[in-house]
């Protein structure tokens, strides 16, 4: 199946700093990638849709100035958590649909996730 | 707002039994349905996708879809302890976005 990688797998930072998380599609091109957040014992919540060559689309309630998304190429999307606070501590997961390369557009393959802890 | 409902469980079954996981969704226009398995601390892994009414089988897994009842289920035959995980039902919410249920915790006891 399609492979999606994320880096770093975990990160610990101090309150007020910014953290960048990378999401890469390794064996296919992804014009669209999705960013999710998952708090303990809760389901995945979609934060935003990352679009190559255009602005990201954010879900209601997600601060676009705090969660900066850049889809720099057809294989890379980055999520930057700016001025992180302890309440931003969560499991951040990206996904990408392989589309014509590997299946129906709506099937998504997930990266391994990044666990962010803000002290 | 589009919703996906799942019983949070835990659902406990003995090893070798059939585990039955259920999911209902609110948007009658939904066309694509998925089951993901998520182990603790890991990201979701796609197990099954189903797009038309009826059953779809893949190894020990069978997905069942009933669009009239807005119901999708996952059967796991010959359950193994390694099947113990949280199973997430997801529905395409438009624009290739997925709407996830809260997940059902499955515990297979040896």
mmCIF file with all atom_site columns, N, CA, C and O in Angstrom, chain B residues 19-44:
data_model
loop_
_atom_site.group_PDB
_atom_site.id
_atom_site.type_symbol
_atom_site.label_atom_id
_atom_site.label_alt_id
_atom_site.label_comp_id
_atom_site.label_asym_id
_atom_site.label_entity_id
_atom_site.label_seq_id
_atom_site.pdbx_PDB_ins_code
_atom_site.Cartn_x
_atom_site.Cartn_y
_atom_site.Cartn_z
_atom_site.occupancy
_atom_site.B_iso_or_equiv
_atom_site.pdbx_formal_charge
_atom_site.auth_seq_id
_atom_site.auth_comp_id
_atom_site.auth_asym_id
_atom_site.auth_atom_id
_atom_site.pdbx_PDB_model_num
ATOM 1   N N  . UNK B 1 19 ? -16.066 -11.485 16.035 1.00 0.00 ? 19 UNK B N  1
ATOM 2   C CA . UNK B 1 19 ? -16.290 -10.160 16.620 1.00 0.00 ? 19 UNK B CA 1
ATOM 3   C C  . UNK B 1 19 ? -17.124 -9.359  15.633 1.00 0.00 ? 19 UNK B C  1
ATOM 4   O O  . UNK B 1 19 ? -16.823 -9.325  14.438 1.00 0.00 ? 19 UNK B O  1
ATOM 5   N N  . UNK B 1 20 ? -18.153 -8.711  16.127 1.00 0.00 ? 20 UNK B N  1
ATOM 6   C CA . UNK B 1 20 ? -19.048 -7.922  15.285 1.00 0.00 ? 20 UNK B CA 1
ATOM 7   C C  . UNK B 1 20 ? -19.038 -6.472  15.749 1.00 0.00 ? 20 UNK B C  1
ATOM 8   O O  . UNK B 1 20 ? -19.406 -6.154  16.876 1.00 0.00 ? 20 UNK B O  1
ATOM 9   N N  . UNK B 1 21 ? -18.609 -5.591  14.859 1.00 0.00 ? 21 UNK B N  1
ATOM 10  C CA . UNK B 1 21 ? -18.499 -4.171  15.165 1.00 0.00 ? 21 UNK B CA 1
ATOM 11  C C  . UNK B 1 21 ? -19.481 -3.403  14.294 1.00 0.00 ? 21 UNK B C  1
ATOM 12  O O  . UNK B 1 21 ? -19.579 -3.671  13.090 1.00 0.00 ? 21 UNK B O  1
ATOM 13  N N  . UNK B 1 22 ? -20.165 -2.462  14.899 1.00 0.00 ? 22 UNK B N  1
ATOM 14  C CA . UNK B 1 22 ? -21.237 -1.775  14.197 1.00 0.00 ? 22 UNK B CA 1
ATOM 15  C C  . UNK B 1 22 ? -21.031 -0.259  14.163 1.00 0.00 ? 22 UNK B C  1
ATOM 16  O O  . UNK B 1 22 ? -20.391 0.318   15.055 1.00 0.00 ? 22 UNK B O  1
ATOM 17  N N  . UNK B 1 23 ? -21.655 0.362   13.173 1.00 0.00 ? 23 UNK B N  1
ATOM 18  C CA . UNK B 1 23 ? -21.484 1.789   12.954 1.00 0.00 ? 23 UNK B CA 1
ATOM 19  C C  . UNK B 1 23 ? -22.713 2.323   12.221 1.00 0.00 ? 23 UNK B C  1
ATOM 20  O O  . UNK B 1 23 ? -23.219 1.662   11.312 1.00 0.00 ? 23 UNK B O  1
ATOM 21  N N  . UNK B 1 24 ? -23.210 3.461   12.647 1.00 0.00 ? 24 UNK B N  1
ATOM 22  C CA . UNK B 1 24 ? -24.279 4.126   11.918 1.00 0.00 ? 24 UNK B CA 1
ATOM 23  C C  . UNK B 1 24 ? -23.809 5.523   11.537 1.00 0.00 ? 24 UNK B C  1
ATOM 24  O O  . UNK B 1 24 ? -22.942 6.098   12.198 1.00 0.00 ? 24 UNK B O  1
ATOM 25  N N  . UNK B 1 25 ? -24.385 6.045   10.460 1.00 0.00 ? 25 UNK B N  1
ATOM 26  C CA . UNK B 1 25 ? -23.977 7.363   9.993  1.00 0.00 ? 25 UNK B CA 1
ATOM 27  C C  . UNK B 1 25 ? -25.201 8.195   9.664  1.00 0.00 ? 25 UNK B C  1
ATOM 28  O O  . UNK B 1 25 ? -26.269 7.654   9.371  1.00 0.00 ? 25 UNK B O  1
ATOM 29  N N  . UNK B 1 26 ? -25.032 9.489   9.714  1.00 0.00 ? 26 UNK B N  1
ATOM 30  C CA . UNK B 1 26 ? -26.188 10.376  9.588  1.00 0.00 ? 26 UNK B CA 1
ATOM 31  C C  . UNK B 1 26 ? -26.455 10.867  8.165  1.00 0.00 ? 26 UNK B C  1
ATOM 32  O O  . UNK B 1 26 ? -27.605 11.162  7.814  1.00 0.00 ? 26 UNK B O  1
ATOM 33  N N  . UNK B 1 27 ? -25.418 10.952  7.342  1.00 0.00 ? 27 UNK B N  1
ATOM 34  C CA . UNK B 1 27 ? -25.576 11.533  6.008  1.00 0.00 ? 27 UNK B CA 1
ATOM 35  C C  . UNK B 1 27 ? -25.998 10.465  5.001  1.00 0.00 ? 27 UNK B C  1
ATOM 36  O O  . UNK B 1 27 ? -25.202 9.613   4.619  1.00 0.00 ? 27 UNK B O  1
ATOM 37  N N  . UNK B 1 28 ? -27.247 10.538  4.597  1.00 0.00 ? 28 UNK B N  1
ATOM 38  C CA . UNK B 1 28 ? -27.782 9.524   3.678  1.00 0.00 ? 28 UNK B CA 1
ATOM 39  C C  . UNK B 1 28 ? -27.078 9.541   2.325  1.00 0.00 ? 28 UNK B C  1
ATOM 40  O O  . UNK B 1 28 ? -27.097 8.565   1.600  1.00 0.00 ? 28 UNK B O  1
ATOM 41  N N  . UNK B 1 29 ? -26.430 10.659  1.999  1.00 0.00 ? 29 UNK B N  1
ATOM 42  C CA . UNK B 1 29 ? -25.740 10.759  0.722  1.00 0.00 ? 29 UNK B CA 1
ATOM 43  C C  . UNK B 1 29 ? -24.326 10.205  0.716  1.00 0.00 ? 29 UNK B C  1
ATOM 44  O O  . UNK B 1 29 ? -23.657 10.212  -0.321 1.00 0.00 ? 29 UNK B O  1
ATOM 45  N N  . UNK B 1 30 ? -23.864 9.693   1.831  1.00 0.00 ? 30 UNK B N  1
ATOM 46  C CA . UNK B 1 30 ? -22.511 9.152   1.898  1.00 0.00 ? 30 UNK B CA 1
ATOM 47  C C  . UNK B 1 30 ? -22.353 7.970   0.964  1.00 0.00 ? 30 UNK B C  1
ATOM 48  O O  . UNK B 1 30 ? -23.262 7.146   0.809  1.00 0.00 ? 30 UNK B O  1
ATOM 49  N N  . UNK B 1 31 ? -21.165 7.902   0.336  1.00 0.00 ? 31 UNK B N  1
ATOM 50  C CA . UNK B 1 31 ? -20.938 6.865   -0.672 1.00 0.00 ? 31 UNK B CA 1
ATOM 51  C C  . UNK B 1 31 ? -19.772 5.939   -0.349 1.00 0.00 ? 31 UNK B C  1
ATOM 52  O O  . UNK B 1 31 ? -19.649 4.869   -0.934 1.00 0.00 ? 31 UNK B O  1
ATOM 53  N N  . UNK B 1 32 ? -18.898 6.376   0.539  1.00 0.00 ? 32 UNK B N  1
ATOM 54  C CA . UNK B 1 32 ? -17.687 5.599   0.800  1.00 0.00 ? 32 UNK B CA 1
ATOM 55  C C  . UNK B 1 32 ? -17.543 5.358   2.298  1.00 0.00 ? 32 UNK B C  1
ATOM 56  O O  . UNK B 1 32 ? -17.721 6.283   3.093  1.00 0.00 ? 32 UNK B O  1
ATOM 57  N N  . UNK B 1 33 ? -17.176 4.124   2.646  1.00 0.00 ? 33 UNK B N  1
ATOM 58  C CA . UNK B 1 33 ? -17.154 3.730   4.050  1.00 0.00 ? 33 UNK B CA 1
ATOM 59  C C  . UNK B 1 33 ? -15.894 2.924   4.328  1.00 0.00 ? 33 UNK B C  1
ATOM 60  O O  . UNK B 1 33 ? -15.477 2.115   3.492  1.00 0.00 ? 33 UNK B O  1
ATOM 61  N N  . UNK B 1 34 ? -15.311 3.162   5.488  1.00 0.00 ? 34 UNK B N  1
ATOM 62  C CA . UNK B 1 34 ? -14.013 2.568   5.775  1.00 0.00 ? 34 UNK B CA 1
ATOM 63  C C  . UNK B 1 34 ? -13.956 2.076   7.216  1.00 0.00 ? 34 UNK B C  1
ATOM 64  O O  . UNK B 1 34 ? -14.573 2.648   8.112  1.00 0.00 ? 34 UNK B O  1
ATOM 65  N N  . UNK B 1 35 ? -13.183 1.021   7.377  1.00 0.00 ? 35 UNK B N  1
ATOM 66  C CA . UNK B 1 35 ? -12.844 0.553   8.726  1.00 0.00 ? 35 UNK B CA 1
ATOM 67  C C  . UNK B 1 35 ? -11.336 0.639   8.900  1.00 0.00 ? 35 UNK B C  1
ATOM 68  O O  . UNK B 1 35 ? -10.574 0.136   8.075  1.00 0.00 ? 35 UNK B O  1
ATOM 69  N N  . UNK B 1 36 ? -10.936 1.305   9.988  1.00 0.00 ? 36 UNK B N  1
ATOM 70  C CA . UNK B 1 36 ? -9.528  1.418   10.336 1.00 0.00 ? 36 UNK B CA 1
ATOM 71  C C  . UNK B 1 36 ? -9.297  0.728   11.678 1.00 0.00 ? 36 UNK B C  1
ATOM 72  O O  . UNK B 1 36 ? -10.148 0.734   12.556 1.00 0.00 ? 36 UNK B O  1
ATOM 73  N N  . UNK B 1 37 ? -8.127  0.169   11.817 1.00 0.00 ? 37 UNK B N  1
ATOM 74  C CA . UNK B 1 37 ? -7.708  -0.426  13.085 1.00 0.00 ? 37 UNK B CA 1
ATOM 75  C C  . UNK B 1 37 ? -6.619  0.447   13.655 1.00 0.00 ? 37 UNK B C  1
ATOM 76  O O  . UNK B 1 37 ? -5.694  0.869   12.952 1.00 0.00 ? 37 UNK B O  1
ATOM 77  N N  . UNK B 1 38 ? -6.703  0.739   14.948 1.00 0.00 ? 38 UNK B N  1
ATOM 78  C CA . UNK B 1 38 ? -5.699  1.575   15.590 1.00 0.00 ? 38 UNK B CA 1
ATOM 79  C C  . UNK B 1 38 ? -5.231  0.911   16.880 1.00 0.00 ? 38 UNK B C  1
ATOM 80  O O  . UNK B 1 38 ? -6.010  0.724   17.813 1.00 0.00 ? 38 UNK B O  1
ATOM 81  N N  . UNK B 1 39 ? -3.968  0.566   16.895 1.00 0.00 ? 39 UNK B N  1
ATOM 82  C CA . UNK B 1 39 ? -3.364  0.070   18.118 1.00 0.00 ? 39 UNK B CA 1
ATOM 83  C C  . UNK B 1 39 ? -2.983  1.252   18.994 1.00 0.00 ? 39 UNK B C  1
ATOM 84  O O  . UNK B 1 39 ? -2.746  2.359   18.496 1.00 0.00 ? 39 UNK B O  1
ATOM 85  N N  . UNK B 1 40 ? -2.885  1.009   20.281 1.00 0.00 ? 40 UNK B N  1
ATOM 86  C CA . UNK B 1 40 ? -2.592  2.073   21.232 1.00 0.00 ? 40 UNK B CA 1
ATOM 87  C C  . UNK B 1 40 ? -1.273  2.762   20.895 1.00 0.00 ? 40 UNK B C  1
ATOM 88  O O  . UNK B 1 40 ? -0.245  2.103   20.700 1.00 0.00 ? 40 UNK B O  1
ATOM 89  N N  . UNK B 1 41 ? -1.312  4.065   20.770 1.00 0.00 ? 41 UNK B N  1
ATOM 90  C CA . UNK B 1 41 ? -0.111  4.833   20.484 1.00 0.00 ? 41 UNK B CA 1
ATOM 91  C C  . UNK B 1 41 ? 0.316   4.848   19.029 1.00 0.00 ? 41 UNK B C  1
ATOM 92  O O  . UNK B 1 41 ? 1.342   5.431   18.685 1.00 0.00 ? 41 UNK B O  1
ATOM 93  N N  . UNK B 1 42 ? -0.473  4.207   18.178 1.00 0.00 ? 42 UNK B N  1
ATOM 94  C CA . UNK B 1 42 ? -0.145  4.133   16.752 1.00 0.00 ? 42 UNK B CA 1
ATOM 95  C C  . UNK B 1 42 ? -1.203  4.864   15.932 1.00 0.00 ? 42 UNK B C  1
ATOM 96  O O  . UNK B 1 42 ? -2.264  5.222   16.423 1.00 0.00 ? 42 UNK B O  1
ATOM 97  N N  . UNK B 1 43 ? -0.892  5.068   14.673 1.00 0.00 ? 43 UNK B N  1
ATOM 98  C CA . UNK B 1 43 ? -1.860  5.725   13.790 1.00 0.00 ? 43 UNK B CA 1
ATOM 99  C C  . UNK B 1 43 ? -2.795  4.685   13.175 1.00 0.00 ? 43 UNK B C  1
ATOM 100 O O  . UNK B 1 43 ? -2.501  3.483   13.202 1.00 0.00 ? 43 UNK B O  1
ATOM 101 N N  . UNK B 1 44 ? -3.923  5.103   12.632 1.00 0.00 ? 44 UNK B N  1
ATOM 102 C CA . UNK B 1 44 ? -4.882  4.150   12.068 1.00 0.00 ? 44 UNK B CA 1
ATOM 103 C C  . UNK B 1 44 ? -4.345  3.444   10.821 1.00 0.00 ? 44 UNK B C  1
ATOM 104 O O  . UNK B 1 44 ? -3.589  4.014   10.039 1.00 0.00 ? 44 UNK B O  1
#
